[in-house]
Short mmCIF file of C-alpha atoms in Angstrom, two decimals:
data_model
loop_
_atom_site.label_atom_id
_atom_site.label_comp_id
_atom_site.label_asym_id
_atom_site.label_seq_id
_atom_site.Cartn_x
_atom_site.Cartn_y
_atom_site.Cartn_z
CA UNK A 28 78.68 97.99 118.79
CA UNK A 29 78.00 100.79 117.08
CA UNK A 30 77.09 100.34 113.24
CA UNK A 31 79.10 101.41 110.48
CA UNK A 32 78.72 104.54 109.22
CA UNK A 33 80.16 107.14 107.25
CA UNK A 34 78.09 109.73 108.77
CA UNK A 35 77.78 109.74 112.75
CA UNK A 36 74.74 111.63 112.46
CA UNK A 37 72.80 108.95 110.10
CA UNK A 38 70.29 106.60 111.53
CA UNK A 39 69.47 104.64 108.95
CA UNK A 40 69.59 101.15 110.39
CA UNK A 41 71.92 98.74 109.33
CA UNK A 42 71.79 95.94 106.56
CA UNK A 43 73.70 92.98 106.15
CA UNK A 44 75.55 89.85 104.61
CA UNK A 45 75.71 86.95 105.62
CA UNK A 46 78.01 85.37 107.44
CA UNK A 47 80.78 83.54 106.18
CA UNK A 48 79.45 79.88 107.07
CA UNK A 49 76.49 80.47 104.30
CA UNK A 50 76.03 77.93 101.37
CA UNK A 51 78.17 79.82 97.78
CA UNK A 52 75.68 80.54 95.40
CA UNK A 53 75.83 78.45 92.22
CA UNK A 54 75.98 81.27 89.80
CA UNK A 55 78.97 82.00 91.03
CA UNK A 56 80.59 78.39 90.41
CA UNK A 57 79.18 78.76 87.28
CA UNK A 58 80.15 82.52 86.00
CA UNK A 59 82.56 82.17 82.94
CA UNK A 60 83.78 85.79 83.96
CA UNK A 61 84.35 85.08 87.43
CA UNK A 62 86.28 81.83 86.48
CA UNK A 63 88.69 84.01 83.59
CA UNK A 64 89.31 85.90 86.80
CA UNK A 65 90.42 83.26 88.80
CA UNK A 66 92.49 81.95 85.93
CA UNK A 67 94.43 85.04 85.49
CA UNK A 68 94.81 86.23 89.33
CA UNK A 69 96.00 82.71 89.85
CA UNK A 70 98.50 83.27 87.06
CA UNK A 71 99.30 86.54 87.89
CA UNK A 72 100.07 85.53 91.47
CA UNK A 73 102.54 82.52 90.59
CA UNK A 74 104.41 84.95 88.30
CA UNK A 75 104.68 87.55 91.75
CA UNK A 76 105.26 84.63 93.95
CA UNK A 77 107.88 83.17 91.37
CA UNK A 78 109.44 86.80 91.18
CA UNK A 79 109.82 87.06 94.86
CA UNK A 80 111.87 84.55 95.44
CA UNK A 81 114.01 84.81 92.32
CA UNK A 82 115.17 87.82 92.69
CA UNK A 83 116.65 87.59 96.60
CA UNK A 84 118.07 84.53 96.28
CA UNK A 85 119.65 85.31 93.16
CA UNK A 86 121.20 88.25 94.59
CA UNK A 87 122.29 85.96 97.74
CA UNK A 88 123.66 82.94 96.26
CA UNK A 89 124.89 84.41 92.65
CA UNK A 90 126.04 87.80 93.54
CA UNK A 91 127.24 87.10 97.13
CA UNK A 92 124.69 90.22 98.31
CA UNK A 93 124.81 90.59 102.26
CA UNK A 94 122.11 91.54 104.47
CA UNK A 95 121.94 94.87 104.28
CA UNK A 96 122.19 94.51 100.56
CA UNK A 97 119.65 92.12 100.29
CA UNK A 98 117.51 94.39 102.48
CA UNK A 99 117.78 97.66 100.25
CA UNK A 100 116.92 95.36 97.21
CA UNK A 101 113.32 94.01 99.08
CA UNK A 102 112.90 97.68 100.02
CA UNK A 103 113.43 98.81 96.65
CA UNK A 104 110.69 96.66 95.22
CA UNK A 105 108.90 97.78 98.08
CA UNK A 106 109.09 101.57 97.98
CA UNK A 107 106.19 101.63 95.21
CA UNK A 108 103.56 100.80 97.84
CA UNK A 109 104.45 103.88 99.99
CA UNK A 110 104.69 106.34 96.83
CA UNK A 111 101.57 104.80 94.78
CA UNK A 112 99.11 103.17 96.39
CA UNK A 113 96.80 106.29 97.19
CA UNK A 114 97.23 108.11 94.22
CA UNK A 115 95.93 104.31 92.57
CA UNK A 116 93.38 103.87 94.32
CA UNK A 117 91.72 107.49 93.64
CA UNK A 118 92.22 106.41 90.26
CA UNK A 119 90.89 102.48 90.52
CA UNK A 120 87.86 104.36 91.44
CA UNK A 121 87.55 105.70 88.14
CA UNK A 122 88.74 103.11 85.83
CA UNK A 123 87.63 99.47 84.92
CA UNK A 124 89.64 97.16 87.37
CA UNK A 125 90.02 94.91 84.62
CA UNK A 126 91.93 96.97 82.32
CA UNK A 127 94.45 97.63 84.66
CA UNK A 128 94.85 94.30 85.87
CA UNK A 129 95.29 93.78 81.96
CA UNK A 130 97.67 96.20 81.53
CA UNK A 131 100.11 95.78 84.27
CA UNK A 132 100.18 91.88 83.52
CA UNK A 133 101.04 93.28 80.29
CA UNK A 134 103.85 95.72 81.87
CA UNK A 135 105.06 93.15 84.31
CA UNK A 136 105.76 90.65 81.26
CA UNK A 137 107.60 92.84 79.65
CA UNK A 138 109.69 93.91 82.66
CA UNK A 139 110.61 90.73 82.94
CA UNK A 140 111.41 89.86 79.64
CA UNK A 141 114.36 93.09 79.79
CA UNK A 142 116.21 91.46 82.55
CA UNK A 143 115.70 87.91 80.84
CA UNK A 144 117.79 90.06 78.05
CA UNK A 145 120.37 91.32 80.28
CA UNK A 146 120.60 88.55 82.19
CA UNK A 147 121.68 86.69 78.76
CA UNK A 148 123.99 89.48 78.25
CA UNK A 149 125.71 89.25 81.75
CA UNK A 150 124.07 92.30 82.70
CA UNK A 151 121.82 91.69 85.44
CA UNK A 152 123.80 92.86 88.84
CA UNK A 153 122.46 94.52 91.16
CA UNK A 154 121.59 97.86 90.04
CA UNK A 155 120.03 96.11 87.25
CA UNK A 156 117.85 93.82 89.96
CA UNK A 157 117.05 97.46 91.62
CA UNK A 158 115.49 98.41 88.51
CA UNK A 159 113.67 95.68 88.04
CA UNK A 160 112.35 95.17 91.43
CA UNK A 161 111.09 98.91 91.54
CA UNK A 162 109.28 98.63 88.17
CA UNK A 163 108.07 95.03 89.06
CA UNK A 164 106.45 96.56 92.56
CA UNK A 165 105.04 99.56 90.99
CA UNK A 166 102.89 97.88 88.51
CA UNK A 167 101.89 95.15 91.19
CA UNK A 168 100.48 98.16 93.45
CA UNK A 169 98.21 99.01 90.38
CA UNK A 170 97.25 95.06 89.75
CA UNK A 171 96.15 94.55 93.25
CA UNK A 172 94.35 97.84 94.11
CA UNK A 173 92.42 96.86 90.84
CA UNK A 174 91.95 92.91 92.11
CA UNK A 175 90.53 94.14 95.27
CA UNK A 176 87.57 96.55 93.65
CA UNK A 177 86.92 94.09 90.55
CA UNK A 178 85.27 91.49 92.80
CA UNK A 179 83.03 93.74 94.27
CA UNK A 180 82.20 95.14 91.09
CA UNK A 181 81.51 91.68 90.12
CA UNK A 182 79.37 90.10 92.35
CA UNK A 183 76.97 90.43 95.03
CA UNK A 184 77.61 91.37 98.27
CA UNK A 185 76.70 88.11 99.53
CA UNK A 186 79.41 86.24 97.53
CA UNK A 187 81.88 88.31 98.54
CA UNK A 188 82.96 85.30 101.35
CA UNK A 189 83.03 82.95 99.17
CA UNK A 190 84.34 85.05 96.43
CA UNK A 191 87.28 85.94 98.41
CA UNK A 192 88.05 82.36 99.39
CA UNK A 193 88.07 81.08 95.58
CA UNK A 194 90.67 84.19 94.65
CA UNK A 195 92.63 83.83 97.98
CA UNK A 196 92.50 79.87 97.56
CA UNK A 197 94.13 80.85 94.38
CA UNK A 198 96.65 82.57 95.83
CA UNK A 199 97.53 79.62 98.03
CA UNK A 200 98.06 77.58 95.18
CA UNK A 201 100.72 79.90 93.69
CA UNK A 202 102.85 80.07 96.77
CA UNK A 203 102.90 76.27 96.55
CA UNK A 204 104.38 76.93 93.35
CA UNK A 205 105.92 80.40 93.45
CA UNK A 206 108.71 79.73 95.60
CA UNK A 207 109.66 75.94 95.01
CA UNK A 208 109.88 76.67 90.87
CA UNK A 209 111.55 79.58 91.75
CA UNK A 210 114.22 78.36 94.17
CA UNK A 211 114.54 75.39 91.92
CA UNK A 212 115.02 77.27 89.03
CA UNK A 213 118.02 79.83 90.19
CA UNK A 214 119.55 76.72 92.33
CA UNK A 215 119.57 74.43 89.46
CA UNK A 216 119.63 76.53 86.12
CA UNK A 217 120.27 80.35 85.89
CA UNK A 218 118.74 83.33 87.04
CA UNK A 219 117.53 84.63 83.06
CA UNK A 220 115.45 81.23 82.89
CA UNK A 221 114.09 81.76 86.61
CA UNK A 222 112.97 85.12 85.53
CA UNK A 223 111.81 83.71 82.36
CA UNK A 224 109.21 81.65 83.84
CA UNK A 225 107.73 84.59 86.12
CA UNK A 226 107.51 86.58 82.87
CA UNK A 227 105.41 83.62 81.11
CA UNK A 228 103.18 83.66 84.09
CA UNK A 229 102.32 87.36 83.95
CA UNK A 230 101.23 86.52 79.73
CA UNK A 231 99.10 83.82 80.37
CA UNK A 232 97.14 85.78 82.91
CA UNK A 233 97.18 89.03 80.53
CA UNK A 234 95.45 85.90 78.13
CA UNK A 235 92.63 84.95 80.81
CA UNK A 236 91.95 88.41 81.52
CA UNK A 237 91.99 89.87 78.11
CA UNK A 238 88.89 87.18 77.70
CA UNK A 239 86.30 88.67 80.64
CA UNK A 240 83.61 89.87 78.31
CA UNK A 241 80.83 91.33 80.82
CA UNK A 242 81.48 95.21 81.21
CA UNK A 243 82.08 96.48 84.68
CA UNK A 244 80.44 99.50 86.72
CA UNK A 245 82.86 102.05 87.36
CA UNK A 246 81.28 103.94 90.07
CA UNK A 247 83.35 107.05 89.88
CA UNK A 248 81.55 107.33 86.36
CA UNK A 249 78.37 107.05 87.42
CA UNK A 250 77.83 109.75 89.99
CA UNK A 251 76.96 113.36 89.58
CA UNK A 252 79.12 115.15 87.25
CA UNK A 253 81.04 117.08 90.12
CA UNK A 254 81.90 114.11 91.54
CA UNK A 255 83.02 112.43 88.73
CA UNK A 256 85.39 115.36 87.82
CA UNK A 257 86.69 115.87 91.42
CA UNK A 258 90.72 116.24 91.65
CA UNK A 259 92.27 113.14 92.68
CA UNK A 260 93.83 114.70 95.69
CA UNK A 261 90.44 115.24 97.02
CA UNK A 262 89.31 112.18 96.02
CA UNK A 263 92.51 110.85 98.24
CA UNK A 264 91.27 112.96 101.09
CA UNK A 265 88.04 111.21 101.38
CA UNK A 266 89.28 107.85 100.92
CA UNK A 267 91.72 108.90 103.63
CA UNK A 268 88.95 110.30 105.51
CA UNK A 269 86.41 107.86 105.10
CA UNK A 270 89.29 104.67 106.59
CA UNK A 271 90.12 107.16 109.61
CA UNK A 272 86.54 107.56 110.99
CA UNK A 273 85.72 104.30 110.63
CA UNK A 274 86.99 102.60 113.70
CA UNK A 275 86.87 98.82 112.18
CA UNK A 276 88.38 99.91 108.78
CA UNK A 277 91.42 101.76 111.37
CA UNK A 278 91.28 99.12 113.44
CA UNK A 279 92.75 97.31 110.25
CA UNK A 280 95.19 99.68 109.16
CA UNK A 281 96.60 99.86 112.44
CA UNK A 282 97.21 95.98 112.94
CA UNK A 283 98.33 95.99 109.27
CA UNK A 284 100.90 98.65 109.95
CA UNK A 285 102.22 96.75 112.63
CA UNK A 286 102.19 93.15 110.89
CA UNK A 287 103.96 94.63 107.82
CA UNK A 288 106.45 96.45 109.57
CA UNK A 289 107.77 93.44 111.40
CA UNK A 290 106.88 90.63 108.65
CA UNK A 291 109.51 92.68 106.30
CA UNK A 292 112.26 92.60 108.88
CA UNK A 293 111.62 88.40 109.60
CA UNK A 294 111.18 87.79 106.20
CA UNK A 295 115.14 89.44 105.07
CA UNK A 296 116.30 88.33 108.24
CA UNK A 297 114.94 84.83 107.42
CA UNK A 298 116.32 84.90 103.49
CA UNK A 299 119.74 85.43 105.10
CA UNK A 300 119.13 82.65 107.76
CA UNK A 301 118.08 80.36 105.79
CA UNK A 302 120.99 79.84 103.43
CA UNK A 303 123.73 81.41 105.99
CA UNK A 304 123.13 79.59 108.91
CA UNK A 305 121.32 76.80 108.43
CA UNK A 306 123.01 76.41 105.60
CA UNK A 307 120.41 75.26 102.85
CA UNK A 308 120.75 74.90 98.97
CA UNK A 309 118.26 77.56 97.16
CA UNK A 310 115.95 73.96 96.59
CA UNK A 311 115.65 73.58 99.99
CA UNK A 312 114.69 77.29 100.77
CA UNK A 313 112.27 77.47 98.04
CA UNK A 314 110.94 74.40 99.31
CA UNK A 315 110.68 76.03 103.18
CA UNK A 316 108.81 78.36 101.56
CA UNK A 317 106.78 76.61 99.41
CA UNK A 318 105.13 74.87 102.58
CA UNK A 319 102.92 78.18 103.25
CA UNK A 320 100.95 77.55 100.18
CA UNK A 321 99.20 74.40 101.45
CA UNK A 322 98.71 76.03 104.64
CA UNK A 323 97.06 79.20 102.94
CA UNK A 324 95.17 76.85 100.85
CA UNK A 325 93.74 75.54 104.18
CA UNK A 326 93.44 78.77 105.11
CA UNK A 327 90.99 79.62 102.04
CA UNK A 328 88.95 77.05 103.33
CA UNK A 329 88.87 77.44 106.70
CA UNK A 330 87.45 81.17 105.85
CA UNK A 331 84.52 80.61 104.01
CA UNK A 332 83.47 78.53 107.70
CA UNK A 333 84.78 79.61 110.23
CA UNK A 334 83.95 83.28 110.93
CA UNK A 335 80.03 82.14 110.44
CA UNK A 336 80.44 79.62 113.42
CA UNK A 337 82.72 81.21 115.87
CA UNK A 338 82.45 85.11 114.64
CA UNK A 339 84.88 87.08 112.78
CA UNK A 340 86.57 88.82 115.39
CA UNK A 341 87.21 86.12 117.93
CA UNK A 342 88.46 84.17 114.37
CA UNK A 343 90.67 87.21 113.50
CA UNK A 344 92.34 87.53 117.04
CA UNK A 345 93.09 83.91 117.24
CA UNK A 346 94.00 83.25 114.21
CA UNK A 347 96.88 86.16 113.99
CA UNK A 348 98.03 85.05 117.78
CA UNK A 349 98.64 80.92 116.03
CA UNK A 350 99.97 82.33 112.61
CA UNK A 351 102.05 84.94 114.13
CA UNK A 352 103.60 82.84 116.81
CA UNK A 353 104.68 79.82 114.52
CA UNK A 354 107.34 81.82 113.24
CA UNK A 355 108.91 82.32 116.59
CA UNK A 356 109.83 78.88 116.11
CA UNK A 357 112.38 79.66 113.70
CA UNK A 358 115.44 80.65 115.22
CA UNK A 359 115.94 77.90 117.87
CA UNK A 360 116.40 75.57 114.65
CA UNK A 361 120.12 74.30 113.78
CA UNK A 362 121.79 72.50 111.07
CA UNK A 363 120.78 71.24 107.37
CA UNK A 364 118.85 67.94 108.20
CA UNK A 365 116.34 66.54 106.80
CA UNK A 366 114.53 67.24 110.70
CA UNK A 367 115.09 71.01 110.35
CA UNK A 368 113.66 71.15 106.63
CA UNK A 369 110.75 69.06 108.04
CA UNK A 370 110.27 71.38 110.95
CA UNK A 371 110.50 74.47 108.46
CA UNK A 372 108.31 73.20 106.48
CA UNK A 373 105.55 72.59 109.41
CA UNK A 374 106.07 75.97 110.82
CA UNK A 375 105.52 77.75 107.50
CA UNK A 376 102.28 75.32 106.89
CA UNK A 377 100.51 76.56 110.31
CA UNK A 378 101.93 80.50 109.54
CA UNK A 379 100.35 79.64 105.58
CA UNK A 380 97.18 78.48 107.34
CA UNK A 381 96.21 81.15 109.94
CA UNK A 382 97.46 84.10 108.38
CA UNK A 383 95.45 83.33 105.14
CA UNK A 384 92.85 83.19 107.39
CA UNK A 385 93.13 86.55 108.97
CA UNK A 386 93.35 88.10 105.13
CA UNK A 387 90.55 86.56 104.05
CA UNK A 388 88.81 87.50 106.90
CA UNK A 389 89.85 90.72 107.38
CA UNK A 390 89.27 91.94 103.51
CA UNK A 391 85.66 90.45 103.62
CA UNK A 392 85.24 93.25 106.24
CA UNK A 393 86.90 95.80 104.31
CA UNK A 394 84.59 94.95 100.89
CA UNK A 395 81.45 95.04 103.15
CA UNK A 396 81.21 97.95 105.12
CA UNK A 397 82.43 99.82 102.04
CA UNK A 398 80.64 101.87 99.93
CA UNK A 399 81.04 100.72 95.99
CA UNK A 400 82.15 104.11 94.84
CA UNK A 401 84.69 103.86 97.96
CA UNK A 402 86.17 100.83 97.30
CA UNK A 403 89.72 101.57 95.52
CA UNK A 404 89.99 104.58 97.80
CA UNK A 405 89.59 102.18 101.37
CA UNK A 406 92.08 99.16 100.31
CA UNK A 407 94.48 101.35 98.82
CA UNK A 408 94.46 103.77 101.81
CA UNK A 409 94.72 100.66 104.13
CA UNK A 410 97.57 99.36 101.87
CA UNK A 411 99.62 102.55 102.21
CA UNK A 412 99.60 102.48 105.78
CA UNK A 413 99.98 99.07 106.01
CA UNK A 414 102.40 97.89 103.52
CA UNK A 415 103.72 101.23 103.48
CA UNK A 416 105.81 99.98 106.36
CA UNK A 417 107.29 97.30 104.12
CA UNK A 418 110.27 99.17 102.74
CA UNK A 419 111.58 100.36 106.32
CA UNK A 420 110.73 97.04 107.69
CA UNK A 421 113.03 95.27 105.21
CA UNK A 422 115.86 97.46 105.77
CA UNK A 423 115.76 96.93 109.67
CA UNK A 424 115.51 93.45 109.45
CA UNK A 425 118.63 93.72 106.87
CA UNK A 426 120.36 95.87 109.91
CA UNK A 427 119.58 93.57 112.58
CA UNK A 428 120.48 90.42 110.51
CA UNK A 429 123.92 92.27 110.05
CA UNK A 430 124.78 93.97 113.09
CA UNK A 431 122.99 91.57 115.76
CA UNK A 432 123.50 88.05 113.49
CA UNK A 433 120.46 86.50 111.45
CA UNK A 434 119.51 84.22 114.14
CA UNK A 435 119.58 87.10 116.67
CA UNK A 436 117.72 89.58 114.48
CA UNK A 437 114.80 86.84 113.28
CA UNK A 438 113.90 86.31 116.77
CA UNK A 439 113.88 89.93 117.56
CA UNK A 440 111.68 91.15 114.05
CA UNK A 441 108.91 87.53 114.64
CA UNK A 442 109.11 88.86 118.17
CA UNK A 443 107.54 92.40 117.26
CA UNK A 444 104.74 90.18 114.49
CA UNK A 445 103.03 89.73 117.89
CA UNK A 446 101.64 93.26 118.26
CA UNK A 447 99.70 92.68 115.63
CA UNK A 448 96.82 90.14 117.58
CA UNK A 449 97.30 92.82 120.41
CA UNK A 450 95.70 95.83 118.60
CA UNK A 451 92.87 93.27 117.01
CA UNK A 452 92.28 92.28 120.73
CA UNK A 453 91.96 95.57 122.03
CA UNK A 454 89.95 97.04 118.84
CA UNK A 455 86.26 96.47 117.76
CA UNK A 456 87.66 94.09 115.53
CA UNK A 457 87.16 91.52 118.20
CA UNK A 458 83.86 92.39 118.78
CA UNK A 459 82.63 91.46 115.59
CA UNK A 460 80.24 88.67 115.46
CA UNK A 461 78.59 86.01 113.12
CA UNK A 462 77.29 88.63 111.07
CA UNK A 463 78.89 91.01 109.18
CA UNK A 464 76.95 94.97 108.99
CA UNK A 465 76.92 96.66 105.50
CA UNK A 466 78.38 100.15 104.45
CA UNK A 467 75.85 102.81 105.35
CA UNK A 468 75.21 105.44 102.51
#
């Protein structure tokens, strides 16, 4: 395979990281930074998680919102991802990660707070959710463009694995939490406390962040003064750039593309199954979903191992073809008994498990065959054409839940999930072995 380069011209030969299966270093277990961190992404993520569910099945249960309502409102919160995520990352590249991250914590709080006021009020309908949901996703595109480039700032190359797998494990834990508080909370005491609680997550990881004393390297402020100055849409033209003629890096964004796109329309079509035709209490859905945080947990673990036995790519192929294919299961279920709750729940754990192994997997890739000073730029260019499909994937699941049925519509959006192992497959993703090469200058 040919080695990762920016440059098809250099020869410079390749160095490395280790693969995933290597021992963690200890001065990472025992980095008071790196733990603050992990404190406040975890935090940060059970607020998002929290908010995610809230907000749908609120507008499903309490306001009687259809499909194709319910669809604009995921696409709303969505849209920021399309409109922002290049212009942040040109600018991640120039800032400390960990002021943003502080900031938009910060922002998100306060966000929340509002429609904890108007939903006291009896003023949080729909339009108000709209609002909400936009602002919500627009700071969340800044957070996570700045969670992806602090690690790397923060740690050496070969951590990044097990780096990752400590903030992703984190992640796990808040959809364990996320969604069951969440559902629990609308279901069983009002929307303005359920949105409470997400806003009291997003402050206690502002806290834990606000504490990270050691100063970051910014490389954008580092270089030579020309580059440091250079507008941000050229700066978005080389990120752009830099992801297209790298054919692992748009290997990703392809895949990604096609995972979000279809993942949007099973995941409105499956909000409206859920409670419509199988019938379930906002408890039981928030427990469904609940069950991929164990599984992504796993997941975590399974990451920092697994790639450095079996390779990366034949992990990444397999692993979306298992993940992506549980869900399949989901329409031929029936009724509200305790057997189809049990059987939700297991399908979710095994789509939890593998597809937190593909992420994990797929962004220690991205981080090391990335140049620092590139960083922002690659993951926010891969998130724009990735999740950038997110807004027009919720919307046609929303149409096909309404105009074919939910049950219809699921099978046909988990159906198209499937493409996503194809383009791995065919890619030099799957080529990738044990060892992972590093970004070539």
């Amino acid at each position: 395979m040919r080695p990762f380069s920016s440059s098809p011209s250099s020869s410079t030969p390749p160095s490395h990281v280790p693969a995933s299966g290597t021992t963690a270093p200890s001065g990472l277990r025992r980095d008071a930074d790196f733990r603050r961190l992990w404190a406040g992404q975890t935090a940060s993520q059970l607020g998002e998680h929290t908010t995610l569910v809230v907000l749908p099945v609120f507008a499903v249960l309490t306001l009687d919102a259809g499909a194709g309502q319910l669809g604009v409102l995921r696409a709303v919160g969505q849209a920021p991802i399309l409109l922002l995520s290049l212009l942040v990352g040109a600018w991640v590249d120039r800032w400390r990660a960990r002021t943003v991250m502080v900031l938009t914590d910060a922002g998100r709080a306060v966000v929340l707070g509002a429609a904890v006021a108007a939903g006291l009020l009896g003023l949080l309908g729909l339009p108000a959710l709209f609002v909400v949901a936009f602002t919500v996703g627009a700071l969340s595109v800044l957070f996570d463009v700045a969670y992806q480039a602090s690690l790397i700032r923060r740690v050496r190359r070969d951590q990044l694995v097990r780096g990752n797998s400590a903030l992703e494990g984190s992640r796990s834990a808040a959809q364990i939490g996320g969604p069951a508080l969440g559902g629990a909370l609308v279901s069983l005491l009002s929307a303005p406390v359920a949105v409470a609680a997400g806003a009291l997550f997003f402050a206690v990881s502002f806290v834990s962040l606000s504490r990270i004393r050691r100063p970051e390297a910014v490389p954008g402020r580092v270089g030579p003064v020309a580059e440091r100055a250079s507008p941000v849409r050229r700066r978005i033209r080389e990120g752009i750039r830099f992801v297209a003629e790298n054919a692992w890096l748009r290997a990703v964004c392809l895949a990604s593309a096609a995972f979000q796109l279809s993942f949007a329309a099973t995941m409105t079509a499956y909000l409206v199954f859920l409670p419509h035709e199988l019938r379930l209490t906002g408890v039981a859905v928030g427990l469904a979903l609940a069950a991929t945080g164990p599984g992504a947990l796993l997941g975590s673990v399974l990451a920092a191992r697994l790639p450095g036995r079996f390779g990366h790519g034949v992990v990444l192929v397999s692993a979306a073809v298992l993940g992506n294919g549980a869900l399949l299961c989901v329409p031929a279920l029936r009724g509200s008994s305790t057997a189809t709750v049990l059987a939700l729940v297991a399908v979710n754990f095994v789509f939890g498990t593998f597809s937190q192994l593909v992420n994990v997997t797929v962004m220690s890739v991205r981080q090391a065959v990335t140049p620092d000073g590139m960083q922002g730029r690659a993951a926010a260019t891969i998130t724009f054409v990735g999740m950038g499909f997110t807004p027009l994937g919720s919307l046609l699941g929303g149409l096909l839940a309404e105009g074919w049925g939910p049950r219809t519509g699921l099978l046909v959006s988990a159906a198209g999930m499937m493409l996503s192992p194809v383009l791995m497959a065919v890619s030099p993703l799957a080529r990738l072995g044990r060892v992972l090469p590093a970004p070539r200058a």
